Structures are given as C-alpha cells and as structure tokens.
mmCIF file of C-alpha atoms in Angstrom:
data_model
loop_
_atom_site.group_PDB
_atom_site.id
_atom_site.type_symbol
_atom_site.label_atom_id
_atom_site.label_comp_id
_atom_site.label_asym_id
_atom_site.label_seq_id
_atom_site.Cartn_x
_atom_site.Cartn_y
_atom_site.Cartn_z
ATOM 1 C CA MET A 712 -1.018 -30.114 -3.774
ATOM 2 C CA ALA A 713 2.239 -28.251 -3.185
ATOM 3 C CA PHE A 714 2.438 -26.463 0.121
ATOM 4 C CA ILE A 715 3.643 -22.853 0.254
ATOM 5 C CA ASP A 716 5.161 -21.731 3.524
ATOM 6 C CA TYR A 717 4.170 -18.076 3.721
ATOM 7 C CA TYR A 718 6.669 -17.410 6.497
ATOM 8 C CA LYS A 719 9.501 -18.578 4.249
ATOM 9 C CA VAL A 720 8.116 -16.545 1.363
ATOM 10 C CA LEU A 721 8.479 -13.357 3.417
ATOM 11 C CA GLY A 722 11.739 -14.484 5.010
ATOM 12 C CA ILE A 723 10.434 -14.262 8.583
ATOM 13 C CA ASP A 724 9.831 -16.710 11.415
ATOM 14 C CA LYS A 725 6.539 -17.694 13.035
ATOM 15 C CA ASN A 726 7.095 -15.272 15.916
ATOM 16 C CA ALA A 727 7.391 -12.245 13.616
ATOM 17 C CA SER A 728 5.510 -9.136 14.718
ATOM 18 C CA ASP A 729 3.002 -7.250 12.568
ATOM 19 C CA GLU A 730 5.672 -4.627 11.902
ATOM 20 C CA ASP A 731 8.146 -7.330 10.820
ATOM 21 C CA ILE A 732 5.573 -8.663 8.370
ATOM 22 C CA LYS A 733 4.862 -5.194 6.988
ATOM 23 C CA LYS A 734 8.559 -4.396 6.481
ATOM 24 C CA ALA A 735 9.293 -7.742 4.846
ATOM 25 C CA TYR A 736 6.318 -7.393 2.507
ATOM 26 C CA ARG A 737 7.205 -3.875 1.388
ATOM 27 C CA LYS A 738 10.807 -4.836 0.698
ATOM 28 C CA LEU A 739 9.913 -7.894 -1.389
ATOM 29 C CA ALA A 740 6.970 -6.248 -3.169
ATOM 30 C CA ARG A 741 9.241 -3.509 -4.446
ATOM 31 C CA LYS A 742 11.945 -5.989 -5.477
ATOM 32 C CA TYR A 743 9.672 -8.327 -7.447
ATOM 33 C CA HIS A 744 7.047 -5.876 -8.729
ATOM 34 C CA PRO A 745 6.111 -6.787 -12.354
ATOM 35 C CA ASP A 746 6.651 -3.208 -13.482
ATOM 36 C CA LEU A 747 10.300 -3.568 -12.475
ATOM 37 C CA ASN A 748 10.577 -7.090 -13.916
ATOM 38 C CA PRO A 749 8.481 -6.934 -17.105
ATOM 39 C CA ASN A 750 10.086 -9.961 -18.792
ATOM 40 C CA ASN A 751 10.734 -12.122 -15.757
ATOM 41 C CA PRO A 752 8.002 -14.738 -15.161
ATOM 42 C CA GLU A 753 9.774 -16.057 -12.061
ATOM 43 C CA ALA A 754 9.749 -12.596 -10.485
ATOM 44 C CA ASN A 755 6.049 -12.295 -11.311
ATOM 45 C CA LYS A 756 5.359 -15.663 -9.670
ATOM 46 C CA THR A 757 7.335 -14.654 -6.576
ATOM 47 C CA PHE A 758 5.449 -11.359 -6.455
ATOM 48 C CA GLN A 759 2.146 -13.251 -6.370
ATOM 49 C CA HIS A 760 3.381 -15.482 -3.556
ATOM 50 C CA VAL A 761 4.555 -12.441 -1.609
ATOM 51 C CA ASN A 762 1.121 -10.851 -1.955
ATOM 52 C CA GLU A 763 -0.610 -14.062 -0.886
ATOM 53 C CA ALA A 764 1.662 -14.386 2.132
ATOM 54 C CA ASN A 765 1.040 -10.814 3.214
ATOM 55 C CA GLU A 766 -2.718 -11.162 2.734
ATOM 56 C CA VAL A 767 -2.814 -14.062 5.178
ATOM 57 C CA LEU A 768 -0.133 -13.176 7.726
ATOM 58 C CA SER A 769 -1.075 -9.513 8.089
ATOM 59 C CA ASP A 770 -4.596 -10.467 9.188
ATOM 60 C CA PRO A 771 -4.580 -11.795 12.799
ATOM 61 C CA GLU A 772 -7.580 -14.089 12.284
ATOM 62 C CA LYS A 773 -6.318 -15.512 9.005
ATOM 63 C CA ARG A 774 -2.837 -15.922 10.434
ATOM 64 C CA LYS A 775 -4.222 -17.910 13.381
ATOM 65 C CA LYS A 776 -6.052 -20.262 11.031
ATOM 66 C CA TYR A 777 -3.011 -20.565 8.785
ATOM 67 C CA ASP A 778 -0.748 -21.461 11.706
ATOM 68 C CA GLN A 779 -3.121 -24.281 12.563
ATOM 69 C CA TYR A 780 -4.274 -25.485 9.145
ATOM 70 C CA GLY A 781 -1.579 -24.278 6.779
ATOM 71 C CA GLU A 782 -2.457 -23.664 3.161
ATOM 72 C CA ASN A 783 -6.018 -24.854 3.733
ATOM 73 C CA TRP A 784 -6.803 -22.254 6.362
ATOM 74 C CA LYS A 785 -9.860 -21.116 4.390
ATOM 75 C CA HIS A 786 -11.458 -24.495 5.119
ATOM 76 C CA ALA A 787 -10.858 -24.264 8.868
ATOM 77 C CA GLU A 788 -14.548 -24.008 9.733
ATOM 78 C CA GLU A 789 -15.445 -27.047 7.617
ATOM 79 C CA PHE A 790 -12.634 -29.032 9.212
ATOM 80 C CA GLU A 791 -13.734 -28.124 12.739
ATOM 81 C CA LYS A 792 -17.297 -29.047 11.871
ATOM 82 C CA ALA A 793 -16.153 -32.383 10.500
ATOM 83 C CA ARG A 794 -13.994 -32.927 13.589
ATOM 84 C CA GLN A 795 -16.974 -32.366 15.890
ATOM 85 C CA GLN A 796 -19.161 -34.656 13.815
ATOM 86 C CA GLY A 797 -16.458 -37.297 13.947
ATOM 87 C CA ARG A 798 -16.254 -37.124 17.719
ATOM 88 C CA ALA A 799 -20.022 -37.328 18.021
ATOM 89 C CA LYS A 800 -20.166 -40.564 16.033
ATOM 90 C CA SER A 801 -18.721 -42.918 18.636
ATOM 91 C CA GLY A 802 -19.585 -45.933 16.520
ATOM 92 C CA SER A 803 -17.497 -44.656 13.632
ATOM 93 C CA TYR A 804 -14.533 -43.201 15.478
ATOM 94 C CA GLY A 805 -14.329 -45.066 18.760
ATOM 95 C CA GLY A 806 -16.117 -42.690 21.125
ATOM 96 C CA THR A 807 -13.434 -40.411 22.593
ATOM 97 C CA GLN A 808 -10.904 -41.032 19.811
ATOM 98 C CA ASP A 809 -9.668 -37.803 18.217
ATOM 99 C CA PHE A 810 -10.999 -37.175 14.710
ATOM 100 C CA SER A 811 -7.512 -36.754 13.253
ATOM 101 C CA GLU A 812 -6.366 -40.004 14.807
ATOM 102 C CA ALA A 813 -9.174 -41.802 13.017
ATOM 103 C CA PHE A 814 -7.398 -40.902 9.781
ATOM 104 C CA GLY A 815 -4.097 -42.259 11.029
ATOM 105 C CA GLY A 816 -2.174 -39.033 11.532
ATOM 106 C CA SER A 817 -1.809 -35.750 13.371
ATOM 107 C CA PHE A 818 -3.024 -32.561 11.708
ATOM 108 C CA GLY A 819 -2.114 -30.130 14.477
ATOM 109 C CA GLY A 820 0.606 -28.367 12.437
ATOM 110 C CA PHE A 821 1.014 -27.510 8.775
ATOM 111 C CA ASN A 822 4.275 -29.404 8.280
ATOM 112 C CA GLU A 823 2.589 -32.811 7.894
ATOM 113 C CA GLY A 824 3.316 -34.244 4.457
ATOM 114 C CA ASN A 825 -0.236 -35.468 3.727
ATOM 115 C CA TYR A 826 -1.933 -32.422 5.213
ATOM 116 C CA SER A 827 -2.904 -30.716 1.941
ATOM 117 C CA ASP A 828 -3.937 -34.019 0.345
ATOM 118 C CA PHE A 829 -6.203 -34.738 3.311
ATOM 119 C CA PHE A 830 -8.055 -31.467 2.897
ATOM 120 C CA GLU A 831 -8.279 -31.869 -0.843
ATOM 121 C CA SER A 832 -9.889 -35.243 -0.269
ATOM 122 C CA LEU A 833 -12.175 -33.954 2.452
ATOM 123 C CA PHE A 834 -13.387 -30.818 0.664
ATOM 124 C CA GLY A 835 -12.411 -31.217 -2.977
ATOM 125 C CA GLY A 836 -11.489 -34.393 -4.873
ATOM 126 C CA GLY A 837 -13.259 -36.709 -2.437
ATOM 127 C CA ALA A 838 -16.510 -34.881 -3.033
ATOM 128 C CA ARG A 839 -16.440 -35.789 -6.702
ATOM 129 C CA ARG A 840 -16.101 -39.455 -5.797
ATOM 130 C CA SER A 841 -18.957 -39.466 -3.323
ATOM 131 C CA SER A 842 -22.585 -38.902 -4.159
ATOM 132 C CA SER A 843 -23.284 -37.918 -0.547
ATOM 133 C CA ARG A 844 -20.889 -34.956 -0.502
ATOM 134 C CA THR A 845 -20.957 -31.816 -2.660
ATOM 135 C CA ALA A 846 -17.801 -29.793 -3.263
ATOM 136 C CA GLY A 847 -18.103 -26.263 -1.892
ATOM 137 C CA LYS A 848 -17.421 -23.131 -3.879
ATOM 138 C CA TYR A 849 -14.838 -20.837 -2.394
ATOM 139 C CA LYS A 850 -13.719 -17.363 -3.276
ATOM 140 C CA GLY A 851 -10.141 -17.087 -4.521
ATOM 141 C CA GLU A 852 -7.342 -15.451 -2.570
ATOM 142 C CA ASP A 853 -7.377 -11.677 -2.234
ATOM 143 C CA TYR A 854 -4.097 -10.175 -3.430
ATOM 144 C CA ASN A 855 -2.313 -7.126 -2.048
ATOM 145 C CA ALA A 856 0.065 -4.965 -4.028
ATOM 146 C CA GLN A 857 1.779 -1.614 -3.749
ATOM 147 C CA LEU A 858 1.834 1.013 -6.471
ATOM 148 C CA GLN A 859 4.373 3.801 -6.155
ATOM 149 C CA LEU A 860 3.550 7.224 -7.556
ATOM 150 C CA ASN A 861 5.236 10.603 -7.500
ATOM 151 C CA LEU A 862 3.432 13.546 -5.975
ATOM 152 C CA THR A 863 3.249 15.137 -9.427
ATOM 153 C CA ASP A 864 1.383 12.033 -10.648
ATOM 154 C CA VAL A 865 -1.345 12.716 -8.095
ATOM 155 C CA ALA A 866 -2.103 16.125 -9.599
ATOM 156 C CA LYS A 867 -4.156 14.646 -12.436
ATOM 157 C CA THR A 868 -6.334 11.611 -13.053
ATOM 158 C CA HIS A 869 -4.394 9.194 -15.222
ATOM 159 C CA GLN A 870 -4.177 5.577 -16.294
ATOM 160 C CA GLN A 871 -1.536 2.949 -15.670
ATOM 161 C CA VAL A 872 -1.097 -0.615 -16.871
ATOM 162 C CA LEU A 873 -0.415 -3.267 -14.224
ATOM 163 C CA THR A 874 0.544 -6.916 -14.634
ATOM 164 C CA VAL A 875 -1.543 -9.247 -12.461
ATOM 165 C CA ASN A 876 -1.404 -13.049 -12.782
ATOM 166 C CA GLY A 877 0.474 -12.616 -16.031
ATOM 167 C CA LYS A 878 -2.263 -10.424 -17.482
ATOM 168 C CA LYS A 879 -2.088 -6.704 -18.142
ATOM 169 C CA ILE A 880 -4.917 -4.598 -16.768
ATOM 170 C CA ARG A 881 -5.450 -0.887 -17.249
ATOM 171 C CA ILE A 882 -6.596 1.061 -14.184
ATOM 172 C CA THR A 883 -7.643 4.651 -13.745
ATOM 173 C CA ILE A 884 -6.001 6.426 -10.807
ATOM 174 C CA PRO A 885 -8.101 9.372 -9.592
ATOM 175 C CA ALA A 886 -6.312 12.637 -8.886
ATOM 176 C CA GLY A 887 -5.726 13.444 -5.236
ATOM 177 C CA VAL A 888 -5.078 9.874 -4.083
ATOM 178 C CA LYS A 889 -3.296 9.850 -0.702
ATOM 179 C CA ASP A 890 -0.253 8.002 0.592
ATOM 180 C CA GLY A 891 -1.359 4.697 2.107
ATOM 181 C CA GLN A 892 -4.794 4.818 0.464
ATOM 182 C CA VAL A 893 -6.152 1.455 -0.693
ATOM 183 C CA ILE A 894 -8.435 0.720 -3.635
ATOM 184 C CA ARG A 895 -10.042 -2.616 -4.553
ATOM 185 C CA LEU A 896 -10.129 -4.145 -8.017
ATOM 186 C CA LYS A 897 -12.885 -6.728 -7.865
ATOM 187 C CA GLY A 898 -12.176 -10.118 -9.394
ATOM 188 C CA HIS A 899 -8.467 -9.550 -10.050
ATOM 189 C CA GLY A 900 -7.213 -11.777 -7.223
ATOM 190 C CA GLY A 901 -6.645 -15.537 -7.160
ATOM 191 C CA HIS A 902 -8.897 -17.939 -9.046
ATOM 192 C CA GLY A 903 -11.948 -19.265 -7.228
ATOM 193 C CA VAL A 904 -12.199 -22.886 -6.086
ATOM 194 C CA ASN A 905 -14.803 -25.221 -7.563
ATOM 195 C CA GLY A 906 -16.362 -22.466 -9.642
ATOM 196 C CA GLY A 907 -16.302 -19.887 -6.846
ATOM 197 C CA PRO A 908 -15.680 -16.185 -7.596
ATOM 198 C CA ASN A 909 -12.180 -14.831 -8.049
ATOM 199 C CA GLY A 910 -10.605 -12.935 -5.194
ATOM 200 C CA ASP A 911 -9.993 -9.209 -5.315
ATOM 201 C CA LEU A 912 -6.849 -7.140 -5.743
ATOM 202 C CA TYR A 913 -6.154 -4.482 -3.129
ATOM 203 C CA ILE A 914 -3.703 -1.791 -4.220
ATOM 204 C CA THR A 915 -1.975 0.375 -1.624
ATOM 205 C CA PHE A 916 -0.593 3.645 -2.964
ATOM 206 C CA VAL A 917 2.835 4.825 -1.891
ATOM 207 C CA ILE A 918 3.293 8.498 -2.767
ATOM 208 C CA ASN A 919 6.885 9.659 -3.170
ATOM 209 C CA ASN A 920 7.357 13.401 -2.825
ATOM 210 C CA ASN A 921 9.456 14.436 -5.819
ATOM 211 C CA THR A 922 8.841 18.151 -5.202
ATOM 212 C CA SER A 923 9.870 20.854 -2.756
ATOM 213 C CA PHE A 924 6.314 21.055 -1.463
ATOM 214 C CA LYS A 925 5.071 19.610 1.803
ATOM 215 C CA ARG A 926 1.675 17.943 1.582
ATOM 216 C CA ASP A 927 -1.037 18.120 4.203
ATOM 217 C CA GLY A 928 -4.212 16.581 2.864
ATOM 218 C CA ASN A 929 -4.985 18.517 -0.300
ATOM 219 C CA ASP A 930 -3.000 21.591 0.774
ATOM 220 C CA LEU A 931 0.609 22.220 -0.156
ATOM 221 C CA TYR A 932 3.235 24.235 1.703
ATOM 222 C CA THR A 933 6.448 25.794 0.430
ATOM 223 C CA THR A 934 9.060 28.365 1.452
ATOM 224 C CA VAL A 935 10.557 30.888 -0.973
ATOM 225 C CA ASP A 936 13.467 33.262 -0.594
ATOM 226 C CA VAL A 937 12.762 36.980 -0.841
ATOM 227 C CA PRO A 938 15.653 39.438 -1.341
ATOM 228 C CA LEU A 939 15.977 41.930 1.483
ATOM 229 C CA TYR A 940 15.541 44.863 -0.861
ATOM 230 C CA THR A 941 12.286 43.407 -2.237
ATOM 231 C CA ALA A 942 11.005 42.763 1.276
ATOM 232 C CA VAL A 943 11.778 46.369 2.298
ATOM 233 C CA LEU A 944 10.696 48.184 -0.856
ATOM 234 C CA GLY A 945 8.157 45.743 -2.292
ATOM 235 C CA GLY A 946 8.175 44.081 -5.685
ATOM 236 C CA ASP A 947 7.451 40.836 -7.521
ATOM 237 C CA ILE A 948 8.835 37.320 -7.065
ATOM 238 C CA THR A 949 8.247 34.102 -9.015
ATOM 239 C CA VAL A 950 6.875 31.058 -7.205
ATOM 240 C CA ASP A 951 6.631 27.443 -8.421
ATOM 241 C CA THR A 952 3.295 25.609 -8.255
ATOM 242 C CA LEU A 953 2.360 22.104 -9.380
ATOM 243 C CA ASP A 954 0.986 23.451 -12.658
ATOM 244 C CA GLY A 955 3.594 26.088 -13.450
ATOM 245 C CA LYS A 956 5.106 29.333 -12.184
ATOM 246 C CA VAL A 957 3.156 32.323 -10.895
ATOM 247 C CA LYS A 958 4.135 35.861 -9.921
ATOM 248 C CA LEU A 959 3.514 37.092 -6.419
ATOM 249 C CA LYS A 960 3.439 40.721 -5.359
ATOM 250 C CA VAL A 961 5.443 41.385 -2.200
ATOM 251 C CA LYS A 962 4.229 44.316 -0.167
ATOM 252 C CA PRO A 963 6.740 46.911 1.095
ATOM 253 C CA GLU A 964 8.114 46.211 4.581
ATOM 254 C CA THR A 965 7.225 42.510 4.396
ATOM 255 C CA GLN A 966 8.523 40.677 7.466
ATOM 256 C CA ASN A 967 10.432 37.406 7.514
ATOM 257 C CA GLY A 968 8.070 34.433 7.951
ATOM 258 C CA THR A 969 5.113 36.169 6.300
ATOM 259 C CA LYS A 970 2.659 33.648 4.771
ATOM 260 C CA MET A 971 0.490 33.968 1.691
ATOM 261 C CA ARG A 972 -2.280 31.644 0.520
ATOM 262 C CA LEU A 973 -2.706 30.848 -3.154
ATOM 263 C CA LYS A 974 -6.272 29.596 -3.338
ATOM 264 C CA GLY A 975 -6.871 26.525 -5.478
ATOM 265 C CA LYS A 976 -3.171 25.917 -6.152
ATOM 266 C CA GLY A 977 -2.990 22.764 -4.032
ATOM 267 C CA LEU A 978 -3.849 19.189 -4.984
ATOM 268 C CA PRO A 979 -7.201 18.099 -6.408
ATOM 269 C CA VAL A 980 -9.740 16.633 -3.997
ATOM 270 C CA TYR A 981 -10.007 12.852 -4.437
ATOM 271 C CA LYS A 982 -12.618 12.068 -7.111
ATOM 272 C CA LYS A 983 -13.531 15.786 -7.224
ATOM 273 C CA GLU A 984 -10.938 17.041 -9.662
ATOM 274 C CA SER A 985 -12.681 20.399 -10.051
ATOM 275 C CA GLU A 986 -12.001 21.141 -6.370
ATOM 276 C CA HIS A 987 -8.504 21.881 -5.107
ATOM 277 C CA GLY A 988 -6.677 22.562 -1.895
ATOM 278 C CA ASP A 989 -4.541 25.668 -1.423
ATOM 279 C CA LEU A 990 -0.839 26.458 -1.645
ATOM 280 C CA TYR A 991 0.666 28.248 1.360
ATOM 281 C CA VAL A 992 3.848 30.218 0.706
ATOM 282 C CA THR A 993 6.159 31.317 3.527
ATOM 283 C CA PHE A 994 8.595 34.168 2.824
ATOM 284 C CA ASN A 995 12.205 33.735 3.894
ATOM 285 C CA VAL A 996 13.841 37.172 3.767
ATOM 286 C CA LYS A 997 17.463 36.790 2.669
ATOM 287 C CA VAL A 998 20.064 39.081 4.184
ATOM 288 C CA PRO A 999 22.669 40.056 1.560
ATOM 289 C CA THR A 1000 26.267 38.919 1.972
ATOM 290 C CA ASN A 1001 29.586 40.042 0.487
ATOM 291 C CA LEU A 1002 28.555 43.695 0.656
ATOM 292 C CA THR A 1003 30.619 46.274 -1.190
ATOM 293 C CA PRO A 1004 32.060 49.183 0.782
ATOM 294 C CA ARG A 1005 29.406 51.465 -0.697
ATOM 295 C CA GLN A 1006 26.592 49.090 0.334
ATOM 296 C CA LYS A 1007 27.943 48.917 3.864
ATOM 297 C CA GLU A 1008 28.099 52.680 3.951
ATOM 298 C CA LEU A 1009 24.480 52.968 2.911
ATOM 299 C CA PHE A 1010 23.388 50.472 5.583
ATOM 300 C CA GLU A 1011 25.323 52.439 8.181
ATOM 301 C CA GLU A 1012 23.504 55.588 7.111
ATOM 302 C CA LEU A 1013 20.185 53.774 7.430
ATOM 303 C CA ALA A 1014 21.170 52.561 10.876
ATOM 304 C CA LYS A 1015 21.857 56.118 11.994
ATOM 305 C CA LEU A 1016 18.497 57.232 10.656
ATOM 306 C CA GLY A 1017 16.794 54.450 12.565
#
C-alpha cells in the first residue's frame, strides 16, 4: 500500500499552522482544478491528493491521528484497542512488552516502511485469512474542493459540471450562495473500504466580485455620479443593476451623499429566489471643471445672489 505524505502534497512541514495549511490548499486547488486542466489526468490525480491532504490536516483531531498513524489514521481507535488487548495478554506478549515490539518494529511514526502493510494485515487482508476476525467497513475519504464563481453567477440558480474522481457530475447551484459557503454532495468522495459507503464531497464557494457593486448579505451598494446641474435642478439619471439599467429621478437640490434604496434590486435570498435584497445607491455630486468664461460669470452671479 503506497503511502502518501500529506505534508509533502501541500508543500508544508509538520509544524505548519492552520493558516499555512489553508493558504497552501487554496493555491494548489486553484492550480490543479479539473476545470482548468480538463485533459490532464495527472493534474486531476494531484487535485484529489490535495483535497485529501486538506481534509485531514485542516481538522485538528484528524491531523493528530495522522501524525501518529499516517495514512491509516482512520483505524487509530482499532489499533489502540488492539494495543491494549496485546498488553493485557501477558502470556502472548510477555507481560509489560509493548504491543508494537511484539511485531518486531516501532510504529510510533508514519515513516516506517512496513507501517501501511501492518495495518492492512491487522484490519484488512489479514481478516480474510482468519476465520476469527471480520474485516470492518469504513466510509471513504471526504473530499474538499473550491468552486469559483462571479458575483453575476450568484444572481440566478444555474447548473455546472464538475469533474470528480475522473467522472463528470452536474450540480445545481442555488442563487444567492455566499462567499465561503459550503455544500455537501453525498457519496462523491473517496471509495469506501470493504464495502463501506463512499465519502462525501464538500464544495466551498469562492465568490469573485466582477461588478462595481459592494455586497453585504443579499444587499448591494453602489455609488453613481450626478451632474451638479441635475442635483440642483432635478432630473433623471441611469443606474446599473444586476439585471439591467433603470432610471432614477433626482429631486431638485439633492445633496452630495444622498442615498436611495431600490427595493428588490439586490441578490436573491439563498434557496428563496423569489425574495431579494435591496440595492442602495449613493449620489456623488460632480462639480464641473473647465468652465467657460460665460459659465464662470453665471456662477459668480449666483454667488452674489446667495
């Protein structure tokens, strides 16, 4: 059984912090994502390893078990149970003799060459050769992946095709999904062991803002320029929204920084596409430049009247 060093997969050392793990994972996940390497099986394989490594090392409890038991960290409880049973049977293992020593080697670290084979014998292959032991069923690895979307993609429910374990799966992405939100695709992780269920696939959404809007929940915020003359005398301006342009009526004597709310012009509420947030528009009154002599004269007259 080939051993995969998850620390090497992510390019970090064993003392890496949680933030180091997160940064390394994001960088590699983007580089080897199947959508960016559609005809590269090696990239797809690396992407799977990166997801497996992140799944284990980003979880403190799993990481602790992995540091001690390596690739077979999921069998840690069975190993400890067997160790205790071995110590209890003084006739079989020499009383105080350590359980691992009874097998002729040290299993304290995951760099031992026969480490994976030992566990396979203890919990897998050996069970098939012994009528007194039954191989356990174990759930497959859970995978983690990132899916990058543009803010405009979030405006409507849509479908995308992902490549997982060399297979293409079609998923529906509900409108209004948020940056950092995670969804689970049951059964799309690693294969189960000894007939156990497959693991799950957890997808984290990364929302890139490809608009001039600022997002806050389901609400959007934007700033638009208003000509000085329109602000003073009133008039109409055109404002962009996610679903097109709309006309806004500017009241006479509108002040700089005035805000207007366009109800229902924000993003859809997650899994409630009929409900929307609002769009808040802030007016930025523009002072004219490069005035003609006549324009300056008129402003001077206004100043005297004021």
